């Protein structure tokens, strides 16, 4: 957790943010120069994409759960700040889901559809069960933002969005893990690579570093979004009602936790 | 180990560095906004 002392030591930016540079720099270099091709994959060289694709997918779920947590908290406490936190968590989750889809499409081409031996436009989308499932997740959470933009009144918008986010977050693990593994769908997606430790020790190291790094980057993005929203809100309050310093103090709360 | 891997590693490193410094810039802008109060 960033404290005043380590913030000052690091030039006003929390130490954990500075640590992201060496971590992700190491991931960028080690992915290619340390983690070799992975046997058991159709294209062993491009198996390295799992250092990007899998953390994106896993972390998108984490951020959707975070959105659900703040949505639940809003429904219980009624504080609009929780609605802001929920919507920003959903934004980060959606961004990571899109990145996971894009990297997954590249993986699909390289691993299942012949790679560079096929035309450049061929093989990115095969309607594989997991590909389809992640597309559905994108649609669900795009609709979340559509819902938010369609309601003007803040509390009503927050209530509807909170209920929707809770439902969406319940669906995410079902779509990511349960449905694609049903026999009827027969996904081509590699199974048990993490859970059954089919990665070499070098791959495991780079993979978990990448997961940690992307967790840090997404947390930083989330924190910036939330701080920005709160700062704009305070400035607006001040402009609209010049004599509301006490109200501003009441809503002021440093955002130091996700 | 072939040269292509070094090139890709270098490009990835530059991309990571670029992203990091962009995030730092955003951090500075948010701080400015917070300090405007």
PDB file of C-alpha atoms in Angstrom:
ATOM      1  CA  UNK A   1       0.000   0.000   0.000  1.00  0.00           C
ATOM      2  CA  UNK A   2       1.376   3.458  -0.841  1.00  0.00           C
ATOM      3  CA  UNK A   3       2.269   5.473   2.245  1.00  0.00           C
ATOM      4  CA  UNK A   4       3.281   9.086   2.561  1.00  0.00           C
ATOM      5  CA  UNK A   5       6.943   8.169   3.134  1.00  0.00           C
ATOM      6  CA  UNK A   6       7.359   5.903   0.143  1.00  0.00           C
ATOM      7  CA  UNK A   7       5.425   8.331  -2.056  1.00  0.00           C
ATOM      8  CA  UNK A   8       7.790  11.147  -1.189  1.00  0.00           C
ATOM      9  CA  UNK A   9      10.814   8.908  -1.674  1.00  0.00           C
ATOM     10  CA  UNK A  10       9.626   8.036  -5.190  1.00  0.00           C
ATOM     11  CA  UNK A  11       8.977  11.640  -6.346  1.00  0.00           C
ATOM     12  CA  UNK A  12       5.309  11.758  -5.401  1.00  0.00           C
ATOM     13  CA  UNK A  13       4.404   8.543  -7.228  1.00  0.00           C
ATOM     14  CA  UNK A  14       3.841   5.438  -5.131  1.00  0.00           C
ATOM     15  CA  UNK A  15       6.683   2.928  -5.073  1.00  0.00           C
ATOM     16  CA  UNK A  16       4.553   0.048  -6.338  1.00  0.00           C
ATOM     17  CA  UNK A  17       3.966   2.009  -9.566  1.00  0.00           C
ATOM     18  CA  UNK A  18       7.689   2.504 -10.121  1.00  0.00           C
ATOM     19  CA  UNK A  19       8.231  -1.230  -9.605  1.00  0.00           C
ATOM     20  CA  UNK A  20       5.976  -1.953 -12.582  1.00  0.00           C
ATOM     21  CA  UNK A  21       8.671  -0.702 -14.969  1.00  0.00           C
ATOM     22  CA  UNK A  22      11.341  -3.289 -14.058  1.00  0.00           C
ATOM     23  CA  UNK A  23       8.715  -6.032 -13.744  1.00  0.00           C
ATOM     24  CA  UNK A  24       7.145  -5.466 -17.135  1.00  0.00           C
ATOM     25  CA  UNK A  25      10.490  -4.694 -18.719  1.00  0.00           C
ATOM     26  CA  UNK A  26      11.755  -8.045 -17.465  1.00  0.00           C
ATOM     27  CA  UNK A  27       8.628  -9.751 -18.834  1.00  0.00           C
ATOM     28  CA  UNK A  28       9.135  -8.112 -22.236  1.00  0.00           C
ATOM     29  CA  UNK A  29      12.735  -9.305 -22.439  1.00  0.00           C
ATOM     30  CA  UNK A  30      12.438 -12.688 -20.732  1.00  0.00           C
ATOM     31  CA  UNK A  31       9.411 -13.684 -22.860  1.00  0.00           C
ATOM     32  CA  UNK A  32      11.686 -13.936 -25.875  1.00  0.00           C
ATOM     33  CA  UNK A  33      15.203 -14.439 -24.538  1.00  0.00           C
ATOM     34  CA  UNK A  34      14.587 -16.753 -21.563  1.00  0.00           C
ATOM     35  CA  UNK A  35      11.312 -18.588 -22.119  1.00  0.00           C
ATOM     36  CA  UNK A  36      11.911 -20.747 -25.157  1.00  0.00           C
ATOM     37  CA  UNK A  37       9.361 -22.379 -27.458  1.00  0.00           C
ATOM     38  CA  UNK A  38       6.872 -24.520 -25.572  1.00  0.00           C
ATOM     39  CA  UNK A  39       6.528 -28.149 -26.736  1.00  0.00           C
ATOM     40  CA  UNK A  40       3.025 -29.530 -26.990  1.00  0.00           C
ATOM     41  CA  UNK A  41       1.789 -26.470 -28.879  1.00  0.00           C
ATOM     42  CA  UNK A  42       1.203 -26.553 -32.621  1.00  0.00           C
ATOM     43  CA  UNK A  43       3.336 -23.436 -32.950  1.00  0.00           C
ATOM     44  CA  UNK A  44       5.781 -23.677 -30.032  1.00  0.00           C
ATOM     45  CA  UNK A  45       7.361 -20.240 -30.660  1.00  0.00           C
ATOM     46  CA  UNK A  46       4.068 -18.335 -30.470  1.00  0.00           C
ATOM     47  CA  UNK A  47       2.968 -20.107 -27.292  1.00  0.00           C
ATOM     48  CA  UNK A  48       4.606 -17.060 -25.676  1.00  0.00           C
ATOM     49  CA  UNK A  49       1.395 -15.179 -26.340  1.00  0.00           C
ATOM     50  CA  UNK A  50       0.058 -16.808 -23.166  1.00  0.00           C
ATOM     51  CA  UNK A  51       2.173 -14.321 -21.191  1.00  0.00           C
ATOM     52  CA  UNK A  52      -0.216 -11.626 -22.419  1.00  0.00           C
ATOM     53  CA  UNK A  53      -3.442 -13.435 -23.258  1.00  0.00           C
ATOM     54  CA  UNK A  54      -3.989 -15.460 -20.075  1.00  0.00           C
ATOM     55  CA  UNK A  55      -3.225 -12.638 -17.591  1.00  0.00           C
ATOM     56  CA  UNK A  56      -5.590 -10.362 -19.527  1.00  0.00           C
ATOM     57  CA  UNK A  57      -8.382 -12.915 -19.333  1.00  0.00           C
ATOM     58  CA  UNK A  58      -7.798 -13.744 -15.667  1.00  0.00           C
ATOM     59  CA  UNK A  59      -7.501 -10.118 -14.613  1.00  0.00           C
ATOM     60  CA  UNK A  60     -10.587  -9.074 -16.559  1.00  0.00           C
ATOM     61  CA  UNK A  61     -12.529 -11.469 -14.358  1.00  0.00           C
ATOM     62  CA  UNK A  62     -10.870 -10.006 -11.250  1.00  0.00           C
ATOM     63  CA  UNK A  63     -11.950  -6.497 -12.267  1.00  0.00           C
ATOM     64  CA  UNK A  64     -15.496  -7.593 -13.070  1.00  0.00           C
ATOM     65  CA  UNK A  65     -15.647  -9.117  -9.585  1.00  0.00           C
ATOM     66  CA  UNK A  66     -14.342  -5.808  -8.212  1.00  0.00           C
ATOM     67  CA  UNK A  67     -17.145  -4.016 -10.057  1.00  0.00           C
ATOM     68  CA  UNK A  68     -19.620  -6.466  -8.552  1.00  0.00           C
ATOM     69  CA  UNK A  69     -18.194  -5.862  -5.073  1.00  0.00           C
ATOM     70  CA  UNK A  70     -18.619  -2.091  -5.328  1.00  0.00           C
ATOM     71  CA  UNK A  71     -22.028  -2.530  -6.934  1.00  0.00           C
ATOM     72  CA  UNK A  72     -23.107  -4.641  -3.968  1.00  0.00           C
ATOM     73  CA  UNK A  73     -21.655  -2.047  -1.619  1.00  0.00           C
ATOM     74  CA  UNK A  74     -23.589   0.695  -3.370  1.00  0.00           C
ATOM     75  CA  UNK A  75     -26.841  -1.253  -3.085  1.00  0.00           C
ATOM     76  CA  UNK A  76     -26.209  -1.690   0.632  1.00  0.00           C
ATOM     77  CA  UNK A  77     -24.862   1.753   1.574  1.00  0.00           C
ATOM     78  CA  UNK A  78     -26.248   3.980  -1.161  1.00  0.00           C
ATOM     79  CA  UNK A  79     -23.040   5.994  -1.583  1.00  0.00           C
ATOM     80  CA  UNK A  80     -22.539   7.179  -5.131  1.00  0.00           C
ATOM     81  CA  UNK A  81     -18.759   6.910  -4.765  1.00  0.00           C
ATOM     82  CA  UNK A  82     -19.179   3.117  -4.811  1.00  0.00           C
ATOM     83  CA  UNK A  83     -21.036   3.439  -8.105  1.00  0.00           C
ATOM     84  CA  UNK A  84     -18.076   5.393  -9.528  1.00  0.00           C
ATOM     85  CA  UNK A  85     -15.662   2.711  -8.339  1.00  0.00           C
ATOM     86  CA  UNK A  86     -17.847  -0.027  -9.820  1.00  0.00           C
ATOM     87  CA  UNK A  87     -18.090   1.638 -13.228  1.00  0.00           C
ATOM     88  CA  UNK A  88     -14.340   2.275 -13.396  1.00  0.00           C
ATOM     89  CA  UNK A  89     -13.598  -1.329 -12.408  1.00  0.00           C
ATOM     90  CA  UNK A  90     -15.963  -2.498 -15.158  1.00  0.00           C
ATOM     91  CA  UNK A  91     -14.127  -0.234 -17.636  1.00  0.00           C
ATOM     92  CA  UNK A  92     -10.782  -1.749 -16.788  1.00  0.00           C
ATOM     93  CA  UNK A  93     -12.313  -5.223 -16.937  1.00  0.00           C
ATOM     94  CA  UNK A  94     -13.783  -4.544 -20.367  1.00  0.00           C
ATOM     95  CA  UNK A  95     -10.473  -3.197 -21.668  1.00  0.00           C
ATOM     96  CA  UNK A  96      -8.686  -6.342 -20.489  1.00  0.00           C
ATOM     97  CA  UNK A  97     -11.396  -8.527 -22.019  1.00  0.00           C
ATOM     98  CA  UNK A  98     -10.931  -6.823 -25.387  1.00  0.00           C
ATOM     99  CA  UNK A  99      -7.155  -7.294 -25.117  1.00  0.00           C
ATOM    100  CA  UNK A 100      -7.670 -10.953 -24.235  1.00  0.00           C
ATOM    101  CA  UNK A 101      -9.925 -11.347 -27.268  1.00  0.00           C
ATOM    102  CA  UNK A 102      -7.411  -9.732 -29.613  1.00  0.00           C
ATOM    103  CA  UNK A 103      -4.473 -11.773 -28.312  1.00  0.00           C
ATOM    104  CA  UNK A 104      -6.672 -14.858 -28.359  1.00  0.00           C
ATOM    105  CA  UNK A 105      -7.472 -14.215 -32.015  1.00  0.00           C
ATOM    106  CA  UNK A 106      -3.756 -14.077 -32.815  1.00  0.00           C
ATOM    107  CA  UNK A 107      -3.290 -17.309 -30.850  1.00  0.00           C
ATOM    108  CA  UNK A 108      -6.125 -18.895 -32.828  1.00  0.00           C
ATOM    109  CA  UNK A 109      -4.465 -18.064 -36.131  1.00  0.00           C
ATOM    110  CA  UNK A 110      -1.002 -19.190 -35.068  1.00  0.00           C
ATOM    111  CA  UNK A 111      -1.991 -22.338 -33.163  1.00  0.00           C
ATOM    112  CA  UNK A 112      -5.110 -23.676 -34.861  1.00  0.00           C
ATOM    113  CA  UNK A 113      -5.358 -22.212 -38.335  1.00  0.00           C
ATOM    114  CA  UNK A 114      -1.957 -22.709 -39.892  1.00  0.00           C
ATOM    115  CA  UNK A 115      -0.181 -19.562 -38.778  1.00  0.00           C
ATOM    116  CA  UNK A 116       1.908 -17.853 -41.437  1.00  0.00           C
ATOM    117  CA  UNK A 117       1.198 -20.590 -43.973  1.00  0.00           C
ATOM    118  CA  UNK A 118      -2.306 -19.247 -44.495  1.00  0.00           C
ATOM    119  CA  UNK A 119      -3.426 -15.872 -45.925  1.00  0.00           C
ATOM    120  CA  UNK A 120      -2.932 -12.891 -43.606  1.00  0.00           C
ATOM    121  CA  UNK A 121      -6.667 -12.397 -43.024  1.00  0.00           C
ATOM    122  CA  UNK A 122      -7.393 -16.062 -42.281  1.00  0.00           C
ATOM    123  CA  UNK A 123      -7.825 -17.864 -38.992  1.00  0.00           C
ATOM    124  CA  UNK A 124      -8.368 -15.187 -36.348  1.00  0.00           C
ATOM    125  CA  UNK A 125     -11.928 -16.195 -35.551  1.00  0.00           C
ATOM    126  CA  UNK A 126     -13.102 -19.800 -35.481  1.00  0.00           C
ATOM    127  CA  UNK A 127     -16.209 -19.520 -33.285  1.00  0.00           C
ATOM    128  CA  UNK A 128     -14.404 -21.696 -30.791  1.00  0.00           C
ATOM    129  CA  UNK A 129     -16.379 -22.010 -27.540  1.00  0.00           C
ATOM    130  CA  UNK A 130     -14.024 -19.801 -25.534  1.00  0.00           C
ATOM    131  CA  UNK A 131     -13.753 -17.230 -28.298  1.00  0.00           C
ATOM    132  CA  UNK A 132     -17.528 -17.023 -28.522  1.00  0.00           C
ATOM    133  CA  UNK A 133     -17.830 -16.896 -24.737  1.00  0.00           C
ATOM    134  CA  UNK A 134     -15.420 -13.980 -24.424  1.00  0.00           C
ATOM    135  CA  UNK A 135     -17.305 -12.148 -27.173  1.00  0.00           C
ATOM    136  CA  UNK A 136     -20.501 -12.595 -25.134  1.00  0.00           C
ATOM    137  CA  UNK A 137     -18.709 -11.131 -22.090  1.00  0.00           C
ATOM    138  CA  UNK A 138     -17.727  -8.097 -24.180  1.00  0.00           C
ATOM    139  CA  UNK A 139     -21.347  -7.689 -25.265  1.00  0.00           C
ATOM    140  CA  UNK A 140     -22.619  -8.016 -21.691  1.00  0.00           C
ATOM    141  CA  UNK A 141     -20.334  -5.337 -20.325  1.00  0.00           C
ATOM    142  CA  UNK A 142     -20.705  -3.061 -23.332  1.00  0.00           C
ATOM    143  CA  UNK A 143     -24.418  -3.191 -22.569  1.00  0.00           C
ATOM    144  CA  UNK A 144     -23.557  -2.195 -18.985  1.00  0.00           C
ATOM    145  CA  UNK A 145     -22.149   1.093 -20.296  1.00  0.00           C
ATOM    146  CA  UNK A 146     -25.061   1.456 -22.676  1.00  0.00           C
ATOM    147  CA  UNK A 147     -27.391   1.104 -19.707  1.00  0.00           C
ATOM    148  CA  UNK A 148     -25.461   3.722 -17.736  1.00  0.00           C
ATOM    149  CA  UNK A 149     -25.547   6.234 -20.564  1.00  0.00           C
ATOM    150  CA  UNK A 150     -29.288   5.763 -21.074  1.00  0.00           C
ATOM    151  CA  UNK A 151     -30.264   6.889 -17.559  1.00  0.00           C
ATOM    152  CA  UNK A 152     -29.775  10.522 -16.524  1.00  0.00           C
ATOM    153  CA  UNK A 153     -30.704  10.463 -12.863  1.00  0.00           C
ATOM    154  CA  UNK A 154     -27.534   9.449 -10.940  1.00  0.00           C
ATOM    155  CA  UNK A 155     -29.076   7.321  -8.190  1.00  0.00           C
ATOM    156  CA  UNK A 156     -31.385   5.463 -10.546  1.00  0.00           C
ATOM    157  CA  UNK A 157     -28.504   4.922 -12.959  1.00  0.00           C
ATOM    158  CA  UNK A 158     -26.351   3.623 -10.129  1.00  0.00           C
ATOM    159  CA  UNK A 159     -29.041   1.205  -8.891  1.00  0.00           C
ATOM    160  CA  UNK A 160     -29.728  -0.253 -12.333  1.00  0.00           C
ATOM    161  CA  UNK A 161     -26.038  -0.473 -13.175  1.00  0.00           C
ATOM    162  CA  UNK A 162     -25.250  -2.128  -9.850  1.00  0.00           C
ATOM    163  CA  UNK A 163     -27.862  -4.831 -10.345  1.00  0.00           C
ATOM    164  CA  UNK A 164     -26.666  -5.401 -13.900  1.00  0.00           C
ATOM    165  CA  UNK A 165     -23.006  -5.588 -12.883  1.00  0.00           C
ATOM    166  CA  UNK A 166     -23.798  -8.179 -10.235  1.00  0.00           C
ATOM    167  CA  UNK A 167     -25.579 -10.320 -12.797  1.00  0.00           C
ATOM    168  CA  UNK A 168     -22.782  -9.846 -15.311  1.00  0.00           C
ATOM    169  CA  UNK A 169     -20.085 -10.782 -12.841  1.00  0.00           C
ATOM    170  CA  UNK A 170     -21.890 -14.031 -12.007  1.00  0.00           C
ATOM    171  CA  UNK A 171     -22.004 -14.895 -15.703  1.00  0.00           C
ATOM    172  CA  UNK A 172     -18.311 -14.244 -16.345  1.00  0.00           C
ATOM    173  CA  UNK A 173     -16.868 -17.400 -14.698  1.00  0.00           C
ATOM    174  CA  UNK A 174     -19.684 -19.455 -16.220  1.00  0.00           C
ATOM    175  CA  UNK A 175     -18.803 -18.154 -19.675  1.00  0.00           C
ATOM    176  CA  UNK A 176     -15.039 -18.348 -19.215  1.00  0.00           C
ATOM    177  CA  UNK A 177     -14.803 -21.751 -17.534  1.00  0.00           C
ATOM    178  CA  UNK A 178     -18.022 -23.759 -17.345  1.00  0.00           C
ATOM    179  CA  UNK A 179     -19.712 -23.468 -20.735  1.00  0.00           C
ATOM    180  CA  UNK A 180     -16.628 -23.987 -22.944  1.00  0.00           C
ATOM    181  CA  UNK A 181     -15.844 -27.236 -21.120  1.00  0.00           C
ATOM    182  CA  UNK A 182     -19.224 -28.789 -21.718  1.00  0.00           C
ATOM    183  CA  UNK A 183     -18.851 -31.759 -24.110  1.00  0.00           C
ATOM    184  CA  UNK A 184     -21.291 -30.194 -26.571  1.00  0.00           C
ATOM    185  CA  UNK A 185     -18.915 -27.298 -27.249  1.00  0.00           C
ATOM    186  CA  UNK A 186     -15.568 -29.111 -27.499  1.00  0.00           C
ATOM    187  CA  UNK A 187     -13.242 -26.122 -27.277  1.00  0.00           C
ATOM    188  CA  UNK A 188      -9.831 -26.317 -28.970  1.00  0.00           C
ATOM    189  CA  UNK A 189      -8.463 -24.083 -26.240  1.00  0.00           C
ATOM    190  CA  UNK A 190      -5.470 -25.717 -24.468  1.00  0.00           C
ATOM    191  CA  UNK A 191      -6.511 -27.060 -21.092  1.00  0.00           C
ATOM    192  CA  UNK A 192      -4.731 -27.344 -17.788  1.00  0.00           C
ATOM    193  CA  UNK A 193      -1.737 -25.296 -18.882  1.00  0.00           C
ATOM    194  CA  UNK A 194      -1.708 -23.367 -15.611  1.00  0.00           C
ATOM    195  CA  UNK A 195      -3.726 -25.609 -13.303  1.00  0.00           C
ATOM    196  CA  UNK A 196      -1.953 -28.824 -14.303  1.00  0.00           C
ATOM    197  CA  UNK A 197       1.416 -27.114 -14.578  1.00  0.00           C
ATOM    198  CA  UNK A 198       2.088 -27.905 -18.193  1.00  0.00           C
ATOM    199  CA  UNK A 199       4.426 -24.930 -18.319  1.00  0.00           C
ATOM    200  CA  UNK A 200       8.169 -25.212 -17.913  1.00  0.00           C
ATOM    201  CA  UNK A 201       9.729 -23.438 -14.881  1.00  0.00           C
ATOM    202  CA  UNK A 202      10.918 -20.606 -17.145  1.00  0.00           C
ATOM    203  CA  UNK A 203       7.412 -20.130 -18.500  1.00  0.00           C
ATOM    204  CA  UNK A 204       5.937 -20.203 -15.002  1.00  0.00           C
ATOM    205  CA  UNK A 205       8.268 -17.437 -13.833  1.00  0.00           C
ATOM    206  CA  UNK A 206       7.567 -15.139 -16.780  1.00  0.00           C
ATOM    207  CA  UNK A 207       3.848 -15.936 -16.683  1.00  0.00           C
ATOM    208  CA  UNK A 208       3.384 -15.005 -13.037  1.00  0.00           C
ATOM    209  CA  UNK A 209       5.557 -11.909 -13.415  1.00  0.00           C
ATOM    210  CA  UNK A 210       3.379 -10.860 -16.305  1.00  0.00           C
ATOM    211  CA  UNK A 211       0.230 -11.476 -14.275  1.00  0.00           C
ATOM    212  CA  UNK A 212       1.631  -9.383 -11.430  1.00  0.00           C
ATOM    213  CA  UNK A 213       2.709  -6.636 -13.803  1.00  0.00           C
ATOM    214  CA  UNK A 214      -0.644  -6.438 -15.564  1.00  0.00           C
ATOM    215  CA  UNK A 215      -2.417  -6.483 -12.202  1.00  0.00           C
ATOM    216  CA  UNK A 216      -0.336  -3.465 -11.222  1.00  0.00           C
ATOM    217  CA  UNK A 217      -0.928  -1.658 -14.518  1.00  0.00           C
ATOM    218  CA  UNK A 218      -4.679  -2.272 -14.404  1.00  0.00           C
ATOM    219  CA  UNK A 219      -4.817  -1.192 -10.737  1.00  0.00           C
ATOM    220  CA  UNK A 220      -2.977   2.006 -11.647  1.00  0.00           C
ATOM    221  CA  UNK A 221      -5.399   2.685 -14.507  1.00  0.00           C
ATOM    222  CA  UNK A 222      -8.329   2.050 -12.197  1.00  0.00           C
ATOM    223  CA  UNK A 223      -6.961   4.322  -9.510  1.00  0.00           C
ATOM    224  CA  UNK A 224      -6.322   7.145 -12.013  1.00  0.00           C
ATOM    225  CA  UNK A 225      -9.868   6.840 -13.336  1.00  0.00           C
ATOM    226  CA  UNK A 226     -11.445   6.940  -9.894  1.00  0.00           C
ATOM    227  CA  UNK A 227      -9.267   9.830  -8.676  1.00  0.00           C
ATOM    228  CA  UNK A 228     -10.072  11.776 -11.833  1.00  0.00           C
ATOM    229  CA  UNK A 229     -13.829  11.265 -11.390  1.00  0.00           C
ATOM    230  CA  UNK A 230     -13.741  12.299  -7.739  1.00  0.00           C
ATOM    231  CA  UNK A 231     -11.609  15.380  -8.499  1.00  0.00           C
ATOM    232  CA  UNK A 232     -13.959  16.491 -11.284  1.00  0.00           C
ATOM    233  CA  UNK A 233     -16.940  15.956  -8.990  1.00  0.00           C
ATOM    234  CA  UNK A 234     -15.385  18.117  -6.285  1.00  0.00           C
ATOM    235  CA  UNK A 235     -14.542  20.875  -8.744  1.00  0.00           C
ATOM    236  CA  UNK A 236     -18.085  20.813 -10.111  1.00  0.00           C
ATOM    237  CA  UNK A 237     -19.563  20.977  -6.609  1.00  0.00           C
ATOM    238  CA  UNK A 238     -17.362  23.957  -5.846  1.00  0.00           C
ATOM    239  CA  UNK A 239     -18.375  25.760  -9.040  1.00  0.00           C
ATOM    240  CA  UNK A 240     -22.081  25.107  -8.648  1.00  0.00           C
ATOM    241  CA  UNK A 241     -22.336  26.022  -4.989  1.00  0.00           C
ATOM    242  CA  UNK A 242     -19.495  28.229  -3.817  1.00  0.00           C
ATOM    243  CA  UNK A 243     -20.409  27.895  -0.166  1.00  0.00           C
ATOM    244  CA  UNK A 244     -20.211  24.128   0.072  1.00  0.00           C
ATOM    245  CA  UNK A 245     -16.744  23.600   1.491  1.00  0.00           C
ATOM    246  CA  UNK A 246     -18.187  21.452   4.254  1.00  0.00           C
ATOM    247  CA  UNK A 247     -19.913  19.223   1.708  1.00  0.00           C
ATOM    248  CA  UNK A 248     -16.702  18.875  -0.246  1.00  0.00           C
ATOM    249  CA  UNK A 249     -14.891  17.805   2.884  1.00  0.00           C
ATOM    250  CA  UNK A 250     -17.587  15.237   3.530  1.00  0.00           C
ATOM    251  CA  UNK A 251     -17.042  13.575   0.148  1.00  0.00           C
ATOM    252  CA  UNK A 252     -13.285  13.943   0.160  1.00  0.00           C
ATOM    253  CA  UNK A 253     -11.651  10.644   0.810  1.00  0.00           C
ATOM    254  CA  UNK A 254      -8.247   9.709  -0.495  1.00  0.00           C
ATOM    255  CA  UNK A 255      -8.481   6.774  -2.897  1.00  0.00           C
ATOM    256  CA  UNK A 256      -5.743   4.470  -1.754  1.00  0.00           C
ATOM    257  CA  UNK A 257      -7.452   1.149  -2.111  1.00  0.00           C
ATOM    258  CA  UNK A 258      -8.922  -0.521  -5.163  1.00  0.00           C
TER     259      UNK A 258
ATOM    260  CA  UNK B   1      18.688 -17.840 -30.479  1.00  0.00           C
ATOM    261  CA  UNK B   2      18.014 -15.790 -33.580  1.00  0.00           C
ATOM    262  CA  UNK B   3      18.152 -12.055 -34.182  1.00  0.00           C
ATOM    263  CA  UNK B   4      14.386 -11.784 -34.608  1.00  0.00           C
ATOM    264  CA  UNK B   5      13.839 -12.644 -30.958  1.00  0.00           C
ATOM    265  CA  UNK B   6      16.196  -9.856 -29.913  1.00  0.00           C
ATOM    266  CA  UNK B   7      14.376  -7.409 -32.160  1.00  0.00           C
ATOM    267  CA  UNK B   8      10.960  -8.410 -30.815  1.00  0.00           C
ATOM    268  CA  UNK B   9      12.260  -8.235 -27.238  1.00  0.00           C
ATOM    269  CA  UNK B  10      13.627  -4.748 -27.936  1.00  0.00           C
ATOM    270  CA  UNK B  11      10.368  -3.552 -29.458  1.00  0.00           C
ATOM    271  CA  UNK B  12       8.422  -4.986 -26.508  1.00  0.00           C
ATOM    272  CA  UNK B  13      10.740  -3.219 -24.093  1.00  0.00           C
ATOM    273  CA  UNK B  14      10.221   0.100 -25.878  1.00  0.00           C
ATOM    274  CA  UNK B  15       6.450  -0.452 -25.825  1.00  0.00           C
ATOM    275  CA  UNK B  16       6.517  -1.195 -22.089  1.00  0.00           C
ATOM    276  CA  UNK B  17       8.626   1.901 -21.454  1.00  0.00           C
ATOM    277  CA  UNK B  18       6.303   4.040 -23.554  1.00  0.00           C
ATOM    278  CA  UNK B  19       3.236   2.774 -21.727  1.00  0.00           C
ATOM    279  CA  UNK B  20       4.882   3.367 -18.350  1.00  0.00           C
ATOM    280  CA  UNK B  21       5.864   6.949 -19.105  1.00  0.00           C
ATOM    281  CA  UNK B  22       2.435   7.666 -20.543  1.00  0.00           C
ATOM    282  CA  UNK B  23       0.906   6.423 -17.280  1.00  0.00           C
ATOM    283  CA  UNK B  24       3.279   8.706 -15.367  1.00  0.00           C
ATOM    284  CA  UNK B  25       2.096  11.627 -17.465  1.00  0.00           C
ATOM    285  CA  UNK B  26      -1.531  10.785 -16.707  1.00  0.00           C
ATOM    286  CA  UNK B  27      -0.646  10.539 -13.041  1.00  0.00           C
ATOM    287  CA  UNK B  28       0.792  14.054 -13.211  1.00  0.00           C
ATOM    288  CA  UNK B  29      -2.356  15.402 -14.874  1.00  0.00           C
ATOM    289  CA  UNK B  30      -4.648  13.835 -12.283  1.00  0.00           C
ATOM    290  CA  UNK B  31      -2.471  15.257  -9.516  1.00  0.00           C
ATOM    291  CA  UNK B  32      -2.728  18.711 -11.106  1.00  0.00           C
ATOM    292  CA  UNK B  33      -6.496  18.386 -11.184  1.00  0.00           C
ATOM    293  CA  UNK B  34      -6.606  17.309  -7.547  1.00  0.00           C
ATOM    294  CA  UNK B  35      -4.349  20.205  -6.553  1.00  0.00           C
ATOM    295  CA  UNK B  36      -6.547  22.730  -8.335  1.00  0.00           C
ATOM    296  CA  UNK B  37      -8.889  22.632  -5.365  1.00  0.00           C
TER     297      UNK B  37
END
